[in-house]
mmCIF file of C-alpha atoms and ligand atoms in Angstrom:
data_model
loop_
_atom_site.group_PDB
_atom_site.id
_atom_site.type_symbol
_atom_site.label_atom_id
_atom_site.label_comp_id
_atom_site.label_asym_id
_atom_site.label_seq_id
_atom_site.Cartn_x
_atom_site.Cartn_y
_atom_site.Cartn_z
ATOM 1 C CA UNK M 1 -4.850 -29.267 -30.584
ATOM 2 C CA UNK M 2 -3.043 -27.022 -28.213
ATOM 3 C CA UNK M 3 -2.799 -23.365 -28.240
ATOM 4 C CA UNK M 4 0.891 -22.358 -28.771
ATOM 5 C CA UNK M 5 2.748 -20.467 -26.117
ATOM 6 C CA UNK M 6 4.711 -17.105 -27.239
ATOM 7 C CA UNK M 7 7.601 -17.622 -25.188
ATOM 8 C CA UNK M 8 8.623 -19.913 -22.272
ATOM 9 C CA UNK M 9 11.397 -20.003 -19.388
ATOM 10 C CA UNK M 10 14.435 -22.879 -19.308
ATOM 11 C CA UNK M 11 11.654 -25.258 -17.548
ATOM 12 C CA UNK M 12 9.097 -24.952 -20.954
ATOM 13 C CA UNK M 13 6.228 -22.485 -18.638
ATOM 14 C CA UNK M 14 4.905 -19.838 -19.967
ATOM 15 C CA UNK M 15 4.310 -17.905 -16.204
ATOM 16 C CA UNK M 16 2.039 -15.112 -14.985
ATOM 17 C CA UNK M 17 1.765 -13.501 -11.546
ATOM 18 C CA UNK M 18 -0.879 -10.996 -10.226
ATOM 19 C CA UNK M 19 -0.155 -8.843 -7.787
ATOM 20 C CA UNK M 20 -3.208 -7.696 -5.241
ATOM 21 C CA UNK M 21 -4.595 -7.110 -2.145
ATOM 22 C CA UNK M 22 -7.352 -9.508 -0.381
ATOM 23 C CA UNK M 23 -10.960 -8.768 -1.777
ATOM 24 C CA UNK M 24 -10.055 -7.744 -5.280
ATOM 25 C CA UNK M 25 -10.665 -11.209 -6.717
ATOM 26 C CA UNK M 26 -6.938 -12.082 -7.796
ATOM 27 C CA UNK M 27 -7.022 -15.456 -6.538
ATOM 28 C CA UNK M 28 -10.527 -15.968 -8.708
ATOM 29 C CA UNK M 29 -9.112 -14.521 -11.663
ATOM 30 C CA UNK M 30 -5.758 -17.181 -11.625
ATOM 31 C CA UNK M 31 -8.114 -19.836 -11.107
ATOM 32 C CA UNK M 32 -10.439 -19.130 -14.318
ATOM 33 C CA UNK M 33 -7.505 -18.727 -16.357
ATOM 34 C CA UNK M 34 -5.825 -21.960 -15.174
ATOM 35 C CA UNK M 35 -8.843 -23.673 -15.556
ATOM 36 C CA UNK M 36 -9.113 -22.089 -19.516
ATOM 37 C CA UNK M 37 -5.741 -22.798 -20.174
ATOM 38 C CA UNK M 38 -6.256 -26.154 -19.003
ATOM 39 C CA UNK M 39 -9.730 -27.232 -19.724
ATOM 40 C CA UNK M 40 -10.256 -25.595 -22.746
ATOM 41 C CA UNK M 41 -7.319 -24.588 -25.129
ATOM 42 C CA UNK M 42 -5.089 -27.924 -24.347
ATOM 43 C CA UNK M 43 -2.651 -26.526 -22.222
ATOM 44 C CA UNK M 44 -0.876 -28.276 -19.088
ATOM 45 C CA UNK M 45 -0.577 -25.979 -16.192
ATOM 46 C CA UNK M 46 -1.046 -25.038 -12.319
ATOM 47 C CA UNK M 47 -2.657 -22.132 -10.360
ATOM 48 C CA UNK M 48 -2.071 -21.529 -6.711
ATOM 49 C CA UNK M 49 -2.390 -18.254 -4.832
ATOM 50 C CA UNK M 50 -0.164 -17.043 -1.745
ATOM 51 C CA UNK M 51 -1.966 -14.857 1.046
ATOM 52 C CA UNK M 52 -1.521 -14.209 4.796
ATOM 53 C CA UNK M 53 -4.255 -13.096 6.716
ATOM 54 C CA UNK M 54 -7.889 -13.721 4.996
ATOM 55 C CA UNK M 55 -8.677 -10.368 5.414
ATOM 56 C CA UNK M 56 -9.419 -7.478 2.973
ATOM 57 C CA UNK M 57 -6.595 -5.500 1.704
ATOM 58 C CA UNK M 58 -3.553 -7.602 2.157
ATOM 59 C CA UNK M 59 -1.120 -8.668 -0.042
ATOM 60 C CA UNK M 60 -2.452 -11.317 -2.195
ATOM 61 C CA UNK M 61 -0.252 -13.300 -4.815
ATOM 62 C CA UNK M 62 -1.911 -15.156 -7.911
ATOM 63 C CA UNK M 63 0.672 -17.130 -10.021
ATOM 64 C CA UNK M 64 -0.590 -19.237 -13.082
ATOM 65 C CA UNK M 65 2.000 -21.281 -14.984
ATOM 66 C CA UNK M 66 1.089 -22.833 -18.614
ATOM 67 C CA UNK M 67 3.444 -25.132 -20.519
ATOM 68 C CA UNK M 68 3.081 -27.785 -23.416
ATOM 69 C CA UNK M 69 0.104 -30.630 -22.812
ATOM 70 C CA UNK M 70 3.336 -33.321 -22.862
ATOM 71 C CA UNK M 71 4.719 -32.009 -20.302
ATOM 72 C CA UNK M 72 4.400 -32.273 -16.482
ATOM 73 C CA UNK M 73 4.418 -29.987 -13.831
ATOM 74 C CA UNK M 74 6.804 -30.726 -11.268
ATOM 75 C CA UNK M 75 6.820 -26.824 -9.475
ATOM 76 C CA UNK M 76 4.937 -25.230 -7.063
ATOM 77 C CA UNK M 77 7.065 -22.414 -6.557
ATOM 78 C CA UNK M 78 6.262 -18.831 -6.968
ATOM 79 C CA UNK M 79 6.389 -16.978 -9.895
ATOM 80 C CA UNK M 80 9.497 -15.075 -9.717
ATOM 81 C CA UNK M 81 9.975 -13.731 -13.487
ATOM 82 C CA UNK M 82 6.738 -13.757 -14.645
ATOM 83 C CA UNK M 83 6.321 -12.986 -18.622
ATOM 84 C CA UNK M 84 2.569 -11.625 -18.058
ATOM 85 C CA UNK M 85 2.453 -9.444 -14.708
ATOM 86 C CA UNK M 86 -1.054 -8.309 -13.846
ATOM 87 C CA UNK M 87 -1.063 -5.093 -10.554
ATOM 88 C CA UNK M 88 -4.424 -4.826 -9.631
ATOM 89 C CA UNK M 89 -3.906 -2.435 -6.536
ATOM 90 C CA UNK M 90 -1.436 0.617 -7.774
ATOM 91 C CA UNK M 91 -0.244 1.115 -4.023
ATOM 92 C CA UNK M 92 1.651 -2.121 -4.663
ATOM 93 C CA UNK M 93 4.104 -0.359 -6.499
ATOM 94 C CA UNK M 94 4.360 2.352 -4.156
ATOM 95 C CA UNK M 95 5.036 0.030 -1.744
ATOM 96 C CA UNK M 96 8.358 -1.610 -3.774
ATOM 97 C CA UNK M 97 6.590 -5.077 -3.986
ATOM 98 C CA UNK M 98 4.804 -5.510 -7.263
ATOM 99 C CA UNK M 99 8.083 -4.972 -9.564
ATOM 100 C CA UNK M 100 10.192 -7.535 -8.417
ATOM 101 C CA UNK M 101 11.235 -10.045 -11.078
ATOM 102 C CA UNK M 102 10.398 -7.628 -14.082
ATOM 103 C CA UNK M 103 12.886 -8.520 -16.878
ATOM 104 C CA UNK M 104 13.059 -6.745 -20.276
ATOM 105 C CA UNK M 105 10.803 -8.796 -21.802
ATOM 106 C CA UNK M 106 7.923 -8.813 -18.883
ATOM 107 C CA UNK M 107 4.902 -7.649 -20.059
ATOM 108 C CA UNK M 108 2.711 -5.813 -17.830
ATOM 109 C CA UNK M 109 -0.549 -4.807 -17.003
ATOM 110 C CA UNK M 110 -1.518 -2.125 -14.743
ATOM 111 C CA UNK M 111 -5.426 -1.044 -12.891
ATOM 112 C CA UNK M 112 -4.651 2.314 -12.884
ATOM 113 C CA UNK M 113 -5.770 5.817 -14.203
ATOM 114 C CA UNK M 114 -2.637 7.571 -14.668
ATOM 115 C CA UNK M 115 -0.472 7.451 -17.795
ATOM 116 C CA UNK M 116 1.456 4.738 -19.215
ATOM 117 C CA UNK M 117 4.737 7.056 -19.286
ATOM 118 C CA UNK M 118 4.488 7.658 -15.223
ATOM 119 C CA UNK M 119 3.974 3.642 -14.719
ATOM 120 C CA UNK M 120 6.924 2.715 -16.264
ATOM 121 C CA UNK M 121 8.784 5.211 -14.613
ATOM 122 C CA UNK M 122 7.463 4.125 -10.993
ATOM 123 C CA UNK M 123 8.043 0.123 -11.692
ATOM 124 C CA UNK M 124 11.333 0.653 -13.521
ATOM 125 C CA UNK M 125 10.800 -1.181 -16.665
ATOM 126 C CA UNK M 126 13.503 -1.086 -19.422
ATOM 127 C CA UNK M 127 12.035 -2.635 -22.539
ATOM 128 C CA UNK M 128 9.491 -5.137 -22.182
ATOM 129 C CA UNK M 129 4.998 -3.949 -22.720
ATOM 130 C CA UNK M 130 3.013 -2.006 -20.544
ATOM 131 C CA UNK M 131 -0.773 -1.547 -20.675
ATOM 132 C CA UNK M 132 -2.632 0.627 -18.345
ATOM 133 C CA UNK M 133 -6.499 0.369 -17.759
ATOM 134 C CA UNK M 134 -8.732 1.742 -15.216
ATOM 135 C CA UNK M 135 -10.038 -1.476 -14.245
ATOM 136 C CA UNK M 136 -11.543 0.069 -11.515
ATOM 137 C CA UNK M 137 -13.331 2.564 -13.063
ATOM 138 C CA UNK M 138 -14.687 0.057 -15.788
ATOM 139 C CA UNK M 139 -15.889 -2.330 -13.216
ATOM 140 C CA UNK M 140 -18.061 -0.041 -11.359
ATOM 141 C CA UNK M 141 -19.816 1.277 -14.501
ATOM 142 C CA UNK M 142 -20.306 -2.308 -14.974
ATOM 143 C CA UNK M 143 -21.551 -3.709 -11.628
ATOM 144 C CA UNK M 144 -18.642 -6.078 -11.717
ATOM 145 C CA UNK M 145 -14.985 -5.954 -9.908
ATOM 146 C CA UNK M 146 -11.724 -5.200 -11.307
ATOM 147 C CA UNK M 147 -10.965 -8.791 -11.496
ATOM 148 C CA UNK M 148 -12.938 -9.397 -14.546
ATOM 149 C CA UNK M 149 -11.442 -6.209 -16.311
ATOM 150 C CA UNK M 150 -8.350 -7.147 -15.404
ATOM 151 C CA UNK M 151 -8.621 -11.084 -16.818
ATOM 152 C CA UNK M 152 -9.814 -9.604 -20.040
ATOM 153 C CA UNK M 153 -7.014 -6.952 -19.936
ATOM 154 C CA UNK M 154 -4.254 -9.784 -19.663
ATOM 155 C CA UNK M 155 -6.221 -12.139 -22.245
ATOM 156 C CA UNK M 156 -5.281 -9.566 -24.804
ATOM 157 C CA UNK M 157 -2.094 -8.633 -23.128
ATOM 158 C CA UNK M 158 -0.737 -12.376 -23.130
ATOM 159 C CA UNK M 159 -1.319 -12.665 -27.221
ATOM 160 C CA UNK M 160 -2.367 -16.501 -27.089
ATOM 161 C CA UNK M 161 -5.298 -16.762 -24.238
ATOM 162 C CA UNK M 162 -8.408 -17.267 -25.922
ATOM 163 C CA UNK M 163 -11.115 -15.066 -25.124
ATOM 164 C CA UNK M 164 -13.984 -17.412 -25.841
ATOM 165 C CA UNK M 165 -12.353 -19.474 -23.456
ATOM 166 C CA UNK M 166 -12.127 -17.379 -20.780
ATOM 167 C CA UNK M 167 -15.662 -16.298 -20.973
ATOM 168 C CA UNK M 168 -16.752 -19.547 -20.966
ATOM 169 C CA UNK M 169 -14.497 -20.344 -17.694
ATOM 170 C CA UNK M 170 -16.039 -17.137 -15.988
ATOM 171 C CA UNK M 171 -19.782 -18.258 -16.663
ATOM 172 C CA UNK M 172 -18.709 -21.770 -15.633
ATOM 173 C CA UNK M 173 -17.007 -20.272 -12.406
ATOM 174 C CA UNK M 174 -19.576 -17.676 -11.763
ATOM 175 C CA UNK M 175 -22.513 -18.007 -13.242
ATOM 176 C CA UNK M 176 -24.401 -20.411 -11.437
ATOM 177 C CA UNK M 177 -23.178 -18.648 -8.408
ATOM 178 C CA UNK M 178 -23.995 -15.009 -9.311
ATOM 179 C CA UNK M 179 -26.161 -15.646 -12.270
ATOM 180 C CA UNK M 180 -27.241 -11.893 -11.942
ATOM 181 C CA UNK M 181 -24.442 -10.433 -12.153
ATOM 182 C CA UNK M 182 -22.662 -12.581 -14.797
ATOM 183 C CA UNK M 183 -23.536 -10.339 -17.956
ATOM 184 C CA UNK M 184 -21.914 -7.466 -16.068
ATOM 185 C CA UNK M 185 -18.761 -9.360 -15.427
ATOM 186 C CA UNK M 186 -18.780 -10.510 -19.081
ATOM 187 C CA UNK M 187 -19.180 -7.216 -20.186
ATOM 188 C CA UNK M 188 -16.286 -5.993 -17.723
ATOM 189 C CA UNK M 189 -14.246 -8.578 -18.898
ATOM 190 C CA UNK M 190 -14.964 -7.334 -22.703
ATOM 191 C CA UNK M 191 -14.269 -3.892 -22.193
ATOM 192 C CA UNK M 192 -10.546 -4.870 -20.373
ATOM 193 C CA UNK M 193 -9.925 -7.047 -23.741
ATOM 194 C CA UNK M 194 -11.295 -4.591 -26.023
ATOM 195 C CA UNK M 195 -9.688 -1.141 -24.341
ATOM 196 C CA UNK M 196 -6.651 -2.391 -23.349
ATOM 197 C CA UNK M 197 -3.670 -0.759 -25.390
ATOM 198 C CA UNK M 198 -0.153 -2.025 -24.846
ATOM 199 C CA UNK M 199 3.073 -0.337 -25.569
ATOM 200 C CA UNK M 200 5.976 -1.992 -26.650
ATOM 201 C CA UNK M 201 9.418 -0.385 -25.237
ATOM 202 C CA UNK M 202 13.259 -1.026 -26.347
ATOM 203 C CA UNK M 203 15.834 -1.936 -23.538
ATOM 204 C CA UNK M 204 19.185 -0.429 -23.346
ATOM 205 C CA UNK M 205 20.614 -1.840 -20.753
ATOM 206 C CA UNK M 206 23.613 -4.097 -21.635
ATOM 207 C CA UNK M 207 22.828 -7.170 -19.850
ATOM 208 C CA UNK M 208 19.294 -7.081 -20.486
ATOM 209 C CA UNK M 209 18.746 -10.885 -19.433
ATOM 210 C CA UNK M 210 18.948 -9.905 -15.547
ATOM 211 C CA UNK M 211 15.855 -9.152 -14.222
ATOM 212 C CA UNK M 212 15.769 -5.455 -12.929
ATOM 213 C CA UNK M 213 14.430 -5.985 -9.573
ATOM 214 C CA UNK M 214 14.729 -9.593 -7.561
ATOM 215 C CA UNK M 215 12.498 -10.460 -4.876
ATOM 216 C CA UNK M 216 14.477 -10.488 -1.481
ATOM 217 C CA UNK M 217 13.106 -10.142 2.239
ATOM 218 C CA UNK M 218 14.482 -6.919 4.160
ATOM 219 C CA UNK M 219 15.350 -8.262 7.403
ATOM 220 C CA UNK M 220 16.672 -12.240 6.997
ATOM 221 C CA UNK M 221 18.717 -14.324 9.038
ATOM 222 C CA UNK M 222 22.040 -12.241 8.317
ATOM 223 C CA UNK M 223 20.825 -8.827 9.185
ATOM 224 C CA UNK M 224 17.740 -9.593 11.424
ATOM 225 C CA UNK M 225 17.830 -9.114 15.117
ATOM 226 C CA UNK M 226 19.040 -11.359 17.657
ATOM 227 C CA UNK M 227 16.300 -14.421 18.312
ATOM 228 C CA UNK M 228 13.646 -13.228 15.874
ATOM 229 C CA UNK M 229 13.034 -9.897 18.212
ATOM 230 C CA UNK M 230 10.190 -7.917 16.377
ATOM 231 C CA UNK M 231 11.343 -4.110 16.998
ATOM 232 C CA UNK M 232 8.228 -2.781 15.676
ATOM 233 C CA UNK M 233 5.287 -4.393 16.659
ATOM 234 C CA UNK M 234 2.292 -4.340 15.266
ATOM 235 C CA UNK M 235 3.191 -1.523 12.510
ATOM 236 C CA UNK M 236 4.809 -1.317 9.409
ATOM 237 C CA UNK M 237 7.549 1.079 9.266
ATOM 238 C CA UNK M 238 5.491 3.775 7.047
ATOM 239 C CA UNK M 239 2.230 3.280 8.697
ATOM 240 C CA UNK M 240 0.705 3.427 5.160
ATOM 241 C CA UNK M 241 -2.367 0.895 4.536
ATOM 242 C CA UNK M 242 -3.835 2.261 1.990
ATOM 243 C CA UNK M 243 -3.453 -1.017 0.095
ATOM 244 C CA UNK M 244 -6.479 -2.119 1.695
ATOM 245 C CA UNK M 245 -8.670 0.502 0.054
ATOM 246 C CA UNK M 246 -10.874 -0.527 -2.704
ATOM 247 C CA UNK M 247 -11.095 1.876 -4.785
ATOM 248 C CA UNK M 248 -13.146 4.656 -3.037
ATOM 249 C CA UNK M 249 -11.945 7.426 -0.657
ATOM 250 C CA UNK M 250 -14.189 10.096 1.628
ATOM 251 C CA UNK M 251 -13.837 13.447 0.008
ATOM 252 C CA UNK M 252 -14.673 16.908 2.557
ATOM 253 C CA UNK M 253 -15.803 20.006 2.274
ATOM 254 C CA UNK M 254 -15.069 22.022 4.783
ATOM 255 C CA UNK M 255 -17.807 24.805 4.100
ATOM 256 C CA UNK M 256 -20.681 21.779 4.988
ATOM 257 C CA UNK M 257 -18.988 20.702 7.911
ATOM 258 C CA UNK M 258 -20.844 21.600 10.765
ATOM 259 C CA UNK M 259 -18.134 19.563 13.357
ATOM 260 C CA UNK M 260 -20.871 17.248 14.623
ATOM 261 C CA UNK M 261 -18.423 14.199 14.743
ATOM 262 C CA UNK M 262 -20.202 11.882 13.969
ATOM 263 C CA UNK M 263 -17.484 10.813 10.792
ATOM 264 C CA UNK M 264 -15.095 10.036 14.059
ATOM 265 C CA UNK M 265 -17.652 7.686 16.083
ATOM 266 C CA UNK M 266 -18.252 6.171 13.011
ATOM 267 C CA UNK M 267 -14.994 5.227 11.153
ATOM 268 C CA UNK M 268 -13.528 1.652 12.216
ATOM 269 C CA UNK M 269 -9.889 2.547 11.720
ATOM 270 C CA UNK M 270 -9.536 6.060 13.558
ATOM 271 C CA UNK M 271 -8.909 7.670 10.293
ATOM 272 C CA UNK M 272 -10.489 11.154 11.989
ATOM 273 C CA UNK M 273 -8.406 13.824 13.319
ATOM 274 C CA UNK M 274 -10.224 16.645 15.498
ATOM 275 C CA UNK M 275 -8.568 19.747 17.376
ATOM 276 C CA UNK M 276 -9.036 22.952 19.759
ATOM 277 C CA UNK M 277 -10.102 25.829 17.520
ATOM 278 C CA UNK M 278 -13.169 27.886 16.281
ATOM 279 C CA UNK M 279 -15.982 26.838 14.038
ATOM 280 C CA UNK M 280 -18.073 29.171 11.208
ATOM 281 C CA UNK M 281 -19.601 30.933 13.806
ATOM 282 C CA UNK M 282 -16.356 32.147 15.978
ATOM 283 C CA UNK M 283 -17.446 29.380 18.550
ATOM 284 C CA UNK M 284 -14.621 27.620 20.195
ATOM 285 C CA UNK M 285 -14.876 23.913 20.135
ATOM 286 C CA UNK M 286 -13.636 20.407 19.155
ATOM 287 C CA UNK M 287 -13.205 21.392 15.049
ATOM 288 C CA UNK M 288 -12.392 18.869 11.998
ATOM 289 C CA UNK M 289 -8.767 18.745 11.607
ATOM 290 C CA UNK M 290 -8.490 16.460 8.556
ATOM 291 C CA UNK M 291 -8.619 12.749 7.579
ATOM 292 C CA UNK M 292 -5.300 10.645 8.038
ATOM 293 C CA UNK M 293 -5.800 8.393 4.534
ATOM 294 C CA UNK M 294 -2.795 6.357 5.520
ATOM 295 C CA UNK M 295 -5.250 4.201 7.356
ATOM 296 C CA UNK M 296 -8.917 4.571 5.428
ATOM 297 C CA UNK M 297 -9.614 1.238 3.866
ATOM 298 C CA UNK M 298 -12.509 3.364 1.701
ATOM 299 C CA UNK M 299 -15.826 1.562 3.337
ATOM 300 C CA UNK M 300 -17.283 5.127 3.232
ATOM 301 C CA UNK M 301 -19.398 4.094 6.700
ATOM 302 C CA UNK M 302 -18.587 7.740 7.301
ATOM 303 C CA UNK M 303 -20.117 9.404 4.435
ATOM 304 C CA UNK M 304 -23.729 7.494 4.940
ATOM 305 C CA UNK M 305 -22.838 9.174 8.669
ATOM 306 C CA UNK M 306 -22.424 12.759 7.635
ATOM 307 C CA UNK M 307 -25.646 15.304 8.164
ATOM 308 C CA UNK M 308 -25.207 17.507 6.046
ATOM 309 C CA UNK M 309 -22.870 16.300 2.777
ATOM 310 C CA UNK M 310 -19.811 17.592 4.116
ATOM 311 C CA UNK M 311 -18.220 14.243 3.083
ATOM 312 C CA UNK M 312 -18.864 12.653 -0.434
ATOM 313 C CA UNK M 313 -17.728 9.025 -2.560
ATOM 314 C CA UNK M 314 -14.895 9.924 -4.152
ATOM 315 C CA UNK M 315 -12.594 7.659 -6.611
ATOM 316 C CA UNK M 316 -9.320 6.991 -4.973
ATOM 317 C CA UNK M 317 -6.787 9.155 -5.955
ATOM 318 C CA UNK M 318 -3.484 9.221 -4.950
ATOM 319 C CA UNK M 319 -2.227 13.215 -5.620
ATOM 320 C CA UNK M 320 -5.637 13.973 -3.502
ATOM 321 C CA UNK M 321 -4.762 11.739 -0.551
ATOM 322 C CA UNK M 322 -0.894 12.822 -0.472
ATOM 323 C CA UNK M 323 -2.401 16.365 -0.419
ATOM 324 C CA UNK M 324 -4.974 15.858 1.936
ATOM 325 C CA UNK M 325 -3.007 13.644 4.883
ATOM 326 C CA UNK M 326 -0.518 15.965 6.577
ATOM 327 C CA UNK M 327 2.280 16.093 7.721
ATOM 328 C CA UNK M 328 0.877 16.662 11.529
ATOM 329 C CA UNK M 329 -1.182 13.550 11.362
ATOM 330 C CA UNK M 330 2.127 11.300 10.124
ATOM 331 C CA UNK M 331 4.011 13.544 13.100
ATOM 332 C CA UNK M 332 1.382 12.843 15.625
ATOM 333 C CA UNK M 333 0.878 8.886 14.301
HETATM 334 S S1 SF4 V 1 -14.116 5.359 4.440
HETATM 335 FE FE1 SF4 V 1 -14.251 4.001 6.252
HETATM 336 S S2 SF4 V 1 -12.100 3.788 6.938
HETATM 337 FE FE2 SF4 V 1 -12.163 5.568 5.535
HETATM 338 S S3 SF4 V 1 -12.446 7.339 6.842
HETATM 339 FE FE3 SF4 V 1 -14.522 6.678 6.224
HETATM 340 S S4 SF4 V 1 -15.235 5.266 7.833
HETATM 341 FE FE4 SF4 V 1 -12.986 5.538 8.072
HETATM 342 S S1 SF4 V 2 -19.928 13.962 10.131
HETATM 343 FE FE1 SF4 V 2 -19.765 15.450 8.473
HETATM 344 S S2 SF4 V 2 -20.445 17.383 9.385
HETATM 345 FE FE2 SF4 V 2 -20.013 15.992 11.077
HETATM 346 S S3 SF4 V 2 -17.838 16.442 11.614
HETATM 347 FE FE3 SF4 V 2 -17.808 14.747 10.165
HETATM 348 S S4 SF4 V 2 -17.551 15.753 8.168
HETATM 349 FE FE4 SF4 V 2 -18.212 17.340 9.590
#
C-alpha cells in the first residue's frame, strides 16, 4: 500500500528540488530518495539531476518528483515550484538562484547556521515552512557530508517520507561502497531528522497562488548581444565563487605571520594578496596584505603550508569573509 502524498501540483507530483554546488552530494541524496519513494513506500516517481561542468563547487540541481503508483510519468522537466526545497550551499541565495519558484506554500530547508528569521528574509518567503540546520556542522562531527543531514532534514520536513526507508536506501546506496563510514552517515542522517525544527508562516499577499520569484535567464534572445557575443569572458560579473567552498575557510593572525609566503606559492586560486610595507621588526619588504575570499574554494592547502600557525581551519562564515576581503582586493580584481 502506498504512502499518501500531502499535496500535489495540477499534473498529481508531489515535487522537490535541491539546490547545490558540485561535491556536496545533492545528486546522491535525489537519487536515494527516488529510489525510497519508489522502491520502498509504493510511490511512482523520477530523479534526474542538472549540472554543467563536473567540477567542485558549481551549481548543481537535484529534482525528485513523486506521484500516485497508477500513474505515469510523462515529465522530465525541471522542478520549477517545488513543494519541498532543500539549499545545501547558503551562497546560493546570495547569489539570487536558489529562491526561484518559492510559492506560499513551499516548504524549505536550509544548511545554514544563522537564524530562521534572517533566511526568510534573504529568500523572500511569504507564508509557506522554513527549517534551518547546520548540516554542515553536524556532518563533520559525524564523519559524514551534509548530504546525509540534509536527506534526513527533508524526510521530516516533507511529513510523508519514511525514515526507515530512507535509511535503508542509504545503506543500500552506500554501504557496500563505504561500509566504514555508513554508521556515520546514518547517524548524520538521524540527527538532520531528529534536530530539524520547522516554522510554519502566514502569507499576506493577495494573490498568494503566484509564485514569488520565477526562474528566468538574464541575458536571452531579446536582450542578449548581437550573435551570441560573450562581453565578459571568462568571469562572472561579481567575481564571487565562493559557492565552491565547502564549508571551511583560512582564518589569519596577523601577530604569527612572519611574511614567509609560502600561503601565496601554495594556494591554487591566487586567493593571496601581498604589498610594499614594513614587517614586526620595521624591515621593509613584501608584507601580507589580506586574503581575497571571493575566490578561496576552502581546500586549506595553505594552512598545512603556514610555519608558524599564522593561518588556522576555520568554519565558513559569511560576516567574517565580507569583513575580511576588501574593498582594494575587489578594486584591484
Ligand atoms: S583554502 Fe585553498 S583556495 Fe583558499 S586561500 Fe587557502 S589554498 Fe587558497
Ligand atoms: S605562510 Fe603563514 S606566515 Fe607565511 S606569509 Fe602566509 S600566513 Fe604569513
Amino acid at each position: 500500500m502506498a504512502v499518501q502524498l500531502p499535496r500535489t501540483n495540477k499534473s498529481g507530483f508531489y515535487e522537490i528540488r535541491m539546490e547545490s554546488v558540485g561535491g556536496l552530494g545533492a545528486n546522491v541524496a535525489g537519487k536515494i530518495l527516488g529510489e525510497a519513494g519508489v522502491l520502498a513506500m509504493g510511490l511512482n516517481g523520477a530523479n534526474f539531476a542538472s549540472y554543467g561542468a563536473e567540477k567542485k563547487g558549481t551549481p548543481v540541481k537535484s529534482f525528485v518528483r513523486f506521484c500516485a503508483p497508477d500513474q505515469q510519468v510523462r515529465t522530465a522537466s525541471p522542478v520549477e515550484f517545488p513543494h519541498l526545497l532543500a539549499i545545501l550551499h547558503e551562497s546560493l541565495i546570495r547569489a539570487g538562484i536558489a529562491q526561484e519558484g518559492i510559492t506560499h506554500d513551499t516548504t524549505v530547508v536550509v544548511n545554514s547556521t544563522h537564524p530562521a528569521e534572517k533566511i526568510r528574509q534573504d529568500l523572500g518567503m511569504c507564508g509557506g515552512a522554513l527549517g534551518v540546520i547546520d548540516a554542515s556542522g553536524i556532518a563533520a562531527a559525524e564523519k559524514s557530508r551534509a548530504n546525509m543531514v540534509m536527506l534526513g532534514a527533508m524526510t521530516r520536513a516533507s511529513g510523508f517520507l519514511d525514515q526507515q526507508a530512507i535509511r535503508d536506501a542509504v545503506s543500500e546506496n552506500l554501504g557496500h561502497k563505504y561500509p566504514k563510514l555508513l554508521q556515520g552517515n546514518l547517524r548524520a542522517l538521524d540527527r538532520g531528522f531528529s534536530e530539524l525544527e520547522l516554522q510554519q508562516f502566514s502569507c499576506d499577499l493577495e494573490h498568494p497562488d503566484q509564485p514569488l520569484r520565477r526562474a528566468g535567464p538574464p541575458i536571452g534572445y531579446e536582450n542578449g548581444p548581437m550573435g551570441g557575443t560573450i562581453v565578459n569572458p571568462g568571469n562572472t560579473m561579481e567575481k564571487d565563487l565562493s559557492a565552491a567552498r565547502m564549508g571551511r575557510i583560512p582564518l589569519y593572525d596577523h601577530d604569527k605571520c612572519i611574511n614567509c609566503g609560502k600561503c601565496e606559492y601554495t594556494c591554487p586560486d591566487f586567493c593571496y594578496t601581498f604589498t610594499d610595507g614594513t614587517d614586526h621588526k620595521g624591515r621593509r619588504g613584501r608584507i601580507f596584505a589580506g586574503i581575497d575570499y571571493r575566490y578561496c574554494k576552502g581546500c586549506l592547502r595553505c594552512v598545512e603550508a603556514c610555519p608558524t600557525e599564522a593561518l588556522t581551519a576555520g568554519d565558513d562564515n559569511e560576516e567574517y569573509v565580507a569583513e575580511h576581503t576588501t574593498s582594494q582586493m575587489k578594486a584591484g580584481s
